[in-house]
Amino acid sequence: MNPEKVVFGFFIVLSLTLNFGFFVGEIDDPVHHNVYELFAVLIVNIIATLLKFGDRSQLGAVLLSTSLVAVLQLVAAAVLWMWVEHISSTGLTPSTMASIVSLSGGAMLANIISVVLLVIETVMLRR
């Protein structure tokens, strides 16, 4: 067992599960989506992205690109949430919440692709 692969897989799967936990619920209801969970998803995705920088294979490049997409969408969701809560005078409206959750859904799709690629890489390993 390679401890580096265990940590790598742990953060990839954790980012997917946390993102799923944030995404589930009524899309426009802020009660169903916790801001701290979005923050946790963002931090775990950033850690997973940093762990991918060491992989120089073609599959590693694809994993890095999917992770960068997820981080970009999560940062956009966090900035949008911060904007409407602290800067904008409109506050958190249902349409804005739907946009935040949609951005999280896009990041979750990128996380799913990362997990599928990780499983494919694991299956292709020869003993």
C-alpha positions as semicolon CSV with decimal commas, in nm:
position;residue;x (nm);y (nm);z (nm)
1;M;0,000;0,000;0,000
2;N;0,129;0,342;-0,099
3;P;0,047;0,603;0,172
4;E;0,067;0,884;-0,085
5;K;-0,206;0,721;-0,294
6;V;-0,419;0,672;0,017
7;V;-0,401;1,044;0,106
8;F;-0,461;1,139;-0,256
9;G;-0,767;0,915;-0,285
10;F;-0,893;1,028;0,055
11;F;-0,902;1,394;-0,043
12;I;-1,058;1,325;-0,384
13;V;-1,338;1,118;-0,237
14;L;-1,384;1,358;0,058
15;S;-1,419;1,653;-0,181
16;L;-1,687;1,466;-0,376
17;T;-1,883;1,362;-0,068
18;L;-1,868;1,707;0,091
19;N;-1,979;1,867;-0,233
20;F;-2,265;1,621;-0,261
21;G;-2,369;1,708;0,094
22;F;-2,379;2,076;0,006
23;F;-2,557;2,020;-0,325
24;V;-2,844;1,807;-0,194
25;G;-3,162;1,994;-0,100
26;E;-3,399;2,244;-0,250
27;I;-3,189;2,442;-0,495
28;D;-3,322;2,784;-0,394
29;D;-3,364;2,732;-0,019
30;P;-3,067;2,867;0,182
31;V;-3,170;2,659;0,483
32;H;-3,070;2,341;0,294
33;H;-2,719;2,466;0,207
34;N;-2,470;2,550;0,480
35;V;-2,205;2,815;0,414
36;Y;-1,952;2,628;0,630
37;E;-2,000;2,316;0,421
38;L;-1,926;2,517;0,107
39;F;-1,614;2,649;0,278
40;A;-1,508;2,294;0,372
41;V;-1,567;2,177;0,014
42;L;-1,351;2,461;-0,117
43;I;-1,063;2,390;0,123
44;V;-1,066;2,014;0,059
45;N;-1,074;2,074;-0,317
46;I;-0,777;2,309;-0,293
47;I;-0,583;2,046;-0,092
48;A;-0,674;1,778;-0,349
49;T;-0,557;2,008;-0,628
50;L;-0,225;2,073;-0,456
51;L;-0,171;1,698;-0,416
52;K;-0,216;1,650;-0,793
53;F;0,069;1,881;-0,886
54;G;0,327;1,607;-0,830
55;D;0,178;1,360;-1,079
56;R;0,347;1,394;-1,420
57;S;0,146;1,133;-1,609
58;Q;-0,119;1,208;-1,872
59;L;-0,391;1,088;-1,636
60;G;-0,244;1,313;-1,368
61;A;-0,277;1,611;-1,602
62;V;-0,643;1,530;-1,661
63;L;-0,698;1,487;-1,287
64;L;-0,535;1,825;-1,226
65;S;-0,751;1,994;-1,487
66;T;-1,074;1,852;-1,344
67;S;-0,969;1,962;-1,000
68;L;-0,887;2,312;-1,121
69;V;-1,233;2,334;-1,277
70;A;-1,391;2,229;-0,947
71;V;-1,189;2,485;-0,750
72;L;-1,274;2,760;-0,999
73;Q;-1,647;2,690;-0,973
74;L;-1,635;2,668;-0,594
75;V;-1,445;2,996;-0,568
76;A;-1,708;3,156;-0,792
77;A;-1,984;3,019;-0,569
78;A;-1,810;3,144;-0,252
79;V;-1,745;3,489;-0,400
80;L;-2,107;3,513;-0,516
81;W;-2,232;3,415;-0,169
82;M;-2,000;3,666;-0,003
83;W;-2,105;3,937;-0,248
84;V;-2,478;3,900;-0,190
85;E;-2,442;3,863;0,187
86;H;-2,195;4,141;0,265
87;I;-2,173;4,384;-0,027
88;S;-2,496;4,377;-0,225
89;S;-2,808;4,536;-0,080
90;T;-3,037;4,262;-0,216
91;G;-2,930;3,991;0,027
92;L;-2,950;3,620;-0,043
93;T;-3,243;3,568;-0,280
94;P;-3,371;3,230;-0,401
95;S;-3,235;3,296;-0,751
96;T;-2,890;3,376;-0,613
97;M;-2,897;3,064;-0,397
98;A;-2,988;2,862;-0,706
99;S;-2,684;3,009;-0,884
100;I;-2,456;2,919;-0,593
101;V;-2,587;2,562;-0,579
102;S;-2,558;2,531;-0,958
103;L;-2,193;2,632;-0,943
104;S;-2,146;2,372;-0,671
105;G;-2,316;2,117;-0,895
106;G;-2,068;2,189;-1,172
107;A;-1,785;2,139;-0,928
108;M;-1,944;1,813;-0,815
109;L;-1,949;1,691;-1,176
110;A;-1,577;1,766;-1,200
111;N;-1,526;1,578;-0,872
112;I;-1,717;1,278;-1,011
113;I;-1,490;1,275;-1,317
114;S;-1,187;1,283;-1,085
115;V;-1,314;0,987;-0,884
116;V;-1,392;0,790;-1,201
117;L;-1,042;0,858;-1,335
118;L;-0,893;0,755;-1,001
119;V;-1,086;0,427;-1,012
120;I;-0,973;0,367;-1,371
121;E;-0,612;0,432;-1,274
122;T;-0,644;0,195;-0,980
123;V;-0,793;-0,081;-1,197
124;M;-0,517;-0,039;-1,455
125;L;-0,240;-0,088;-1,198
126;R;-0,057;-0,412;-1,252
127;R;0,055;-0,611;-0,957
